[in-house]
């Protein structure tokens, strides 16, 4: 069994032997005994082997989750909240381990994984812990002779399928609201970055989460993921990832008439009006585009700038980008590491094919040998109907295009199949108000970008999704409504 020695003190020992299925509170290997490898994208070397879960493993996890759901709903909301708070504390206490695991597994720099990502994940657990005992129903007035009760009960068992770009945060974004409502679940983490989910499963158990409430099945999407979507004991599916895979999952779930929550791709605009603070807007564009190599669903890398400000804005962008430090993700000074995989690097290169090479002059670009690094680029000349211009690239590439007037700015911003986010830069209050009204997206950032809290709901419009992440709104989709009408004075048949 291949295992990178750096992982040893950070993962439970069965996991180090390839027993990476966490089912009913115990570690096991895949029923068929098969494994897949996970890589360190900064060197391309194998890190560890993961169990390759398939139908039989999905079956075992779904049965365990059914039992877990019974244990979990036997607790009061307050008790469930208490467990979630203990998990939040346990996540904080293991910040160093989560940082190391996500950095070596996904290539995201340690400056972003250990501190900020752990703080965010723990904050999500705390936020939904606080909600767990505030979920209640309502009564509906039906006159003096009847009482109507509307209750909200958990859906039952949820399958959550998460992507590789923010492994810990994306998993917790699903886990915290799903568990707060009293559901049990099976997490299928992305095959590229499953390690932090395995540590999370163990510490949640140690923090008092009953067996079977959170199960983890590692493996490939088309095998383990699809098997979970189809399984009859799974009541609902929550997915974050590409729009193409989201469509496939929704189609499969549709055949089984299961609800889906989908957080999908984007091609989000960053709009710079002529009156804006151009330097601030450029810093935002550089951060939003290059953070995590552009592998962020809400990355605002489709920059639209007022024609008169274009030259000056592009100069500010190049100046800000020249200061980036790209290299070894374990170096605390590094801001950007490698892309997640050889495949992702190849995908990005395909989008860049045929474009003038606009890679930036960045003195701090210090890639490691064998890693999946790509030099950040700003592209200003391109075909507006090309795949480069219209599809989600998920790479370190900014595209700058200019507009003449406000109407053109909003028309171009909305001219996309996606509708996730937008960042707008203006000093005019009236323009900010226009932006809020006219942009067809789930979240608008005015004079900022990526500002979020556990309480701010994000709901992808158009091909960016179905459903909501974060906020009070997220829990609604993991509950179902039950109505009971009681007649006090005797019911009379209209036929009588
Ligand atoms: P993907 O969407 O295929 O993978 C995400 C998750 O879905 C993984 O856990 C994967 O195992 C699972 N999955 C894949 N096929 C499945 C199926 N048929 N049934 C059930 N589960 C399945 O993303 P991929 O291929 O790794 O990345 C390709 C592109 O997707 C990226 O270039 C980017 O454009 C987009 N993407 C968007 C993300 C977002 O946050 N919106 C996150 C990751 C990728
Ligand atoms: Mg990996």
mmCIF file with all atom_site columns, N, CA and C in Angstrom, residues 69 84 88 90 107 158 161 203 233 276 295 332 338 365 386 393 422 432 443 456 490:
data_model
loop_
_atom_site.group_PDB
_atom_site.id
_atom_site.type_symbol
_atom_site.label_atom_id
_atom_site.label_alt_id
_atom_site.label_comp_id
_atom_site.label_asym_id
_atom_site.label_entity_id
_atom_site.label_seq_id
_atom_site.pdbx_PDB_ins_code
_atom_site.Cartn_x
_atom_site.Cartn_y
_atom_site.Cartn_z
_atom_site.occupancy
_atom_site.B_iso_or_equiv
_atom_site.pdbx_formal_charge
_atom_site.auth_seq_id
_atom_site.auth_comp_id
_atom_site.auth_asym_id
_atom_site.auth_atom_id
_atom_site.pdbx_PDB_model_num
ATOM 1  N N  . UNK A 1 69  ? -30.231 7.524  10.876  1.00 0.00 ? 69  UNK A N  1
ATOM 2  C CA . UNK A 1 69  ? -31.309 8.517  10.909  1.00 0.00 ? 69  UNK A CA 1
ATOM 3  C C  . UNK A 1 69  ? -32.215 8.271  12.116  1.00 0.00 ? 69  UNK A C  1
ATOM 4  N N  . UNK A 1 84  ? -23.174 19.152 17.110  1.00 0.00 ? 84  UNK A N  1
ATOM 5  C CA . UNK A 1 84  ? -22.574 19.934 16.014  1.00 0.00 ? 84  UNK A CA 1
ATOM 6  C C  . UNK A 1 84  ? -21.583 20.964 16.555  1.00 0.00 ? 84  UNK A C  1
ATOM 7  N N  . UNK A 1 88  ? -17.610 21.408 15.709  1.00 0.00 ? 88  UNK A N  1
ATOM 8  C CA . UNK A 1 88  ? -16.947 22.680 15.356  1.00 0.00 ? 88  UNK A CA 1
ATOM 9  C C  . UNK A 1 88  ? -15.651 22.840 16.149  1.00 0.00 ? 88  UNK A C  1
ATOM 10 N N  . UNK A 1 90  ? -13.887 20.466 17.555  1.00 0.00 ? 90  UNK A N  1
ATOM 11 C CA . UNK A 1 90  ? -12.931 19.421 17.162  1.00 0.00 ? 90  UNK A CA 1
ATOM 12 C C  . UNK A 1 90  ? -12.250 19.781 15.836  1.00 0.00 ? 90  UNK A C  1
ATOM 13 N N  . UNK A 1 107 ? -3.490  20.801 -3.539  1.00 0.00 ? 107 UNK A N  1
ATOM 14 C CA . UNK A 1 107 ? -2.565  21.811 -4.032  1.00 0.00 ? 107 UNK A CA 1
ATOM 15 C C  . UNK A 1 107 ? -2.884  23.214 -3.577  1.00 0.00 ? 107 UNK A C  1
ATOM 16 N N  . UNK A 1 158 ? -29.728 11.637 3.023   1.00 0.00 ? 158 UNK A N  1
ATOM 17 C CA . UNK A 1 158 ? -29.289 12.493 1.920   1.00 0.00 ? 158 UNK A CA 1
ATOM 18 C C  . UNK A 1 158 ? -27.931 11.992 1.420   1.00 0.00 ? 158 UNK A C  1
ATOM 19 N N  . UNK A 1 161 ? -22.637 14.825 -2.713  1.00 0.00 ? 161 UNK A N  1
ATOM 20 C CA . UNK A 1 161 ? -21.491 14.574 -3.604  1.00 0.00 ? 161 UNK A CA 1
ATOM 21 C C  . UNK A 1 161 ? -20.742 15.896 -3.748  1.00 0.00 ? 161 UNK A C  1
ATOM 22 N N  . UNK A 1 203 ? -13.345 12.534 13.484  1.00 0.00 ? 203 UNK A N  1
ATOM 23 C CA . UNK A 1 203 ? -13.458 13.465 14.618  1.00 0.00 ? 203 UNK A CA 1
ATOM 24 C C  . UNK A 1 203 ? -14.923 13.766 14.949  1.00 0.00 ? 203 UNK A C  1
ATOM 25 N N  . UNK A 1 233 ? -32.865 3.726  -0.781  1.00 0.00 ? 233 UNK A N  1
ATOM 26 C CA . UNK A 1 233 ? -32.908 4.247  0.595   1.00 0.00 ? 233 UNK A CA 1
ATOM 27 C C  . UNK A 1 233 ? -32.423 5.692  0.691   1.00 0.00 ? 233 UNK A C  1
ATOM 28 N N  . UNK A 1 276 ? -15.294 53.990 -11.026 1.00 0.00 ? 276 UNK A N  1
ATOM 29 C CA . UNK A 1 276 ? -14.853 53.119 -9.918  1.00 0.00 ? 276 UNK A CA 1
ATOM 30 C C  . UNK A 1 276 ? -13.431 53.422 -9.464  1.00 0.00 ? 276 UNK A C  1
ATOM 31 N N  . UNK A 1 295 ? -10.065 28.019 -9.628  1.00 0.00 ? 295 UNK A N  1
ATOM 32 C CA . UNK A 1 295 ? -10.898 26.828 -9.408  1.00 0.00 ? 295 UNK A CA 1
ATOM 33 C C  . UNK A 1 295 ? -11.909 27.123 -8.295  1.00 0.00 ? 295 UNK A C  1
ATOM 34 N N  . UNK A 1 332 ? 4.508   28.762 3.583   1.00 0.00 ? 332 UNK A N  1
ATOM 35 C CA . UNK A 1 332 ? 3.469   29.669 4.102   1.00 0.00 ? 332 UNK A CA 1
ATOM 36 C C  . UNK A 1 332 ? 3.342   30.976 3.314   1.00 0.00 ? 332 UNK A C  1
ATOM 37 N N  . UNK A 1 338 ? -0.411  24.603 -7.407  1.00 0.00 ? 338 UNK A N  1
ATOM 38 C CA . UNK A 1 338 ? -0.692  23.983 -8.702  1.00 0.00 ? 338 UNK A CA 1
ATOM 39 C C  . UNK A 1 338 ? -2.203  23.841 -8.905  1.00 0.00 ? 338 UNK A C  1
ATOM 40 N N  . UNK A 1 365 ? 6.873   33.495 -9.692  1.00 0.00 ? 365 UNK A N  1
ATOM 41 C CA . UNK A 1 365 ? 6.326   32.235 -10.234 1.00 0.00 ? 365 UNK A CA 1
ATOM 42 C C  . UNK A 1 365 ? 7.413   31.175 -10.136 1.00 0.00 ? 365 UNK A C  1
ATOM 43 N N  . UNK A 1 386 ? -16.349 32.262 -28.588 1.00 0.00 ? 386 UNK A N  1
ATOM 44 C CA . UNK A 1 386 ? -15.534 31.042 -28.451 1.00 0.00 ? 386 UNK A CA 1
ATOM 45 C C  . UNK A 1 386 ? -15.843 30.317 -27.148 1.00 0.00 ? 386 UNK A C  1
ATOM 46 N N  . UNK A 1 393 ? -13.878 27.902 -17.262 1.00 0.00 ? 393 UNK A N  1
ATOM 47 C CA . UNK A 1 393 ? -12.527 27.387 -17.531 1.00 0.00 ? 393 UNK A CA 1
ATOM 48 C C  . UNK A 1 393 ? -11.921 26.751 -16.280 1.00 0.00 ? 393 UNK A C  1
ATOM 49 N N  . UNK A 1 422 ? -21.780 38.018 -9.258  1.00 0.00 ? 422 UNK A N  1
ATOM 50 C CA . UNK A 1 422 ? -21.233 39.156 -10.009 1.00 0.00 ? 422 UNK A CA 1
ATOM 51 C C  . UNK A 1 422 ? -20.591 40.103 -9.013  1.00 0.00 ? 422 UNK A C  1
ATOM 52 N N  . UNK A 1 432 ? -25.121 51.137 -8.226  1.00 0.00 ? 432 UNK A N  1
ATOM 53 C CA . UNK A 1 432 ? -25.159 49.938 -7.380  1.00 0.00 ? 432 UNK A CA 1
ATOM 54 C C  . UNK A 1 432 ? -26.576 49.375 -7.324  1.00 0.00 ? 432 UNK A C  1
ATOM 55 N N  . UNK A 1 443 ? -25.764 35.996 -6.305  1.00 0.00 ? 443 UNK A N  1
ATOM 56 C CA . UNK A 1 443 ? -25.169 36.922 -5.332  1.00 0.00 ? 443 UNK A CA 1
ATOM 57 C C  . UNK A 1 443 ? -24.438 38.042 -6.055  1.00 0.00 ? 443 UNK A C  1
ATOM 58 N N  . UNK A 1 456 ? -25.210 34.052 4.745   1.00 0.00 ? 456 UNK A N  1
ATOM 59 C CA . UNK A 1 456 ? -25.588 34.635 3.452   1.00 0.00 ? 456 UNK A CA 1
ATOM 60 C C  . UNK A 1 456 ? -25.925 33.536 2.461   1.00 0.00 ? 456 UNK A C  1
ATOM 61 N N  . UNK A 1 490 ? -66.686 17.345 14.960  1.00 0.00 ? 490 UNK A N  1
ATOM 62 C CA . UNK A 1 490 ? -67.293 16.290 14.155  1.00 0.00 ? 490 UNK A CA 1
ATOM 63 C C  . UNK A 1 490 ? -67.298 16.717 12.693  1.00 0.00 ? 490 UNK A C  1
#
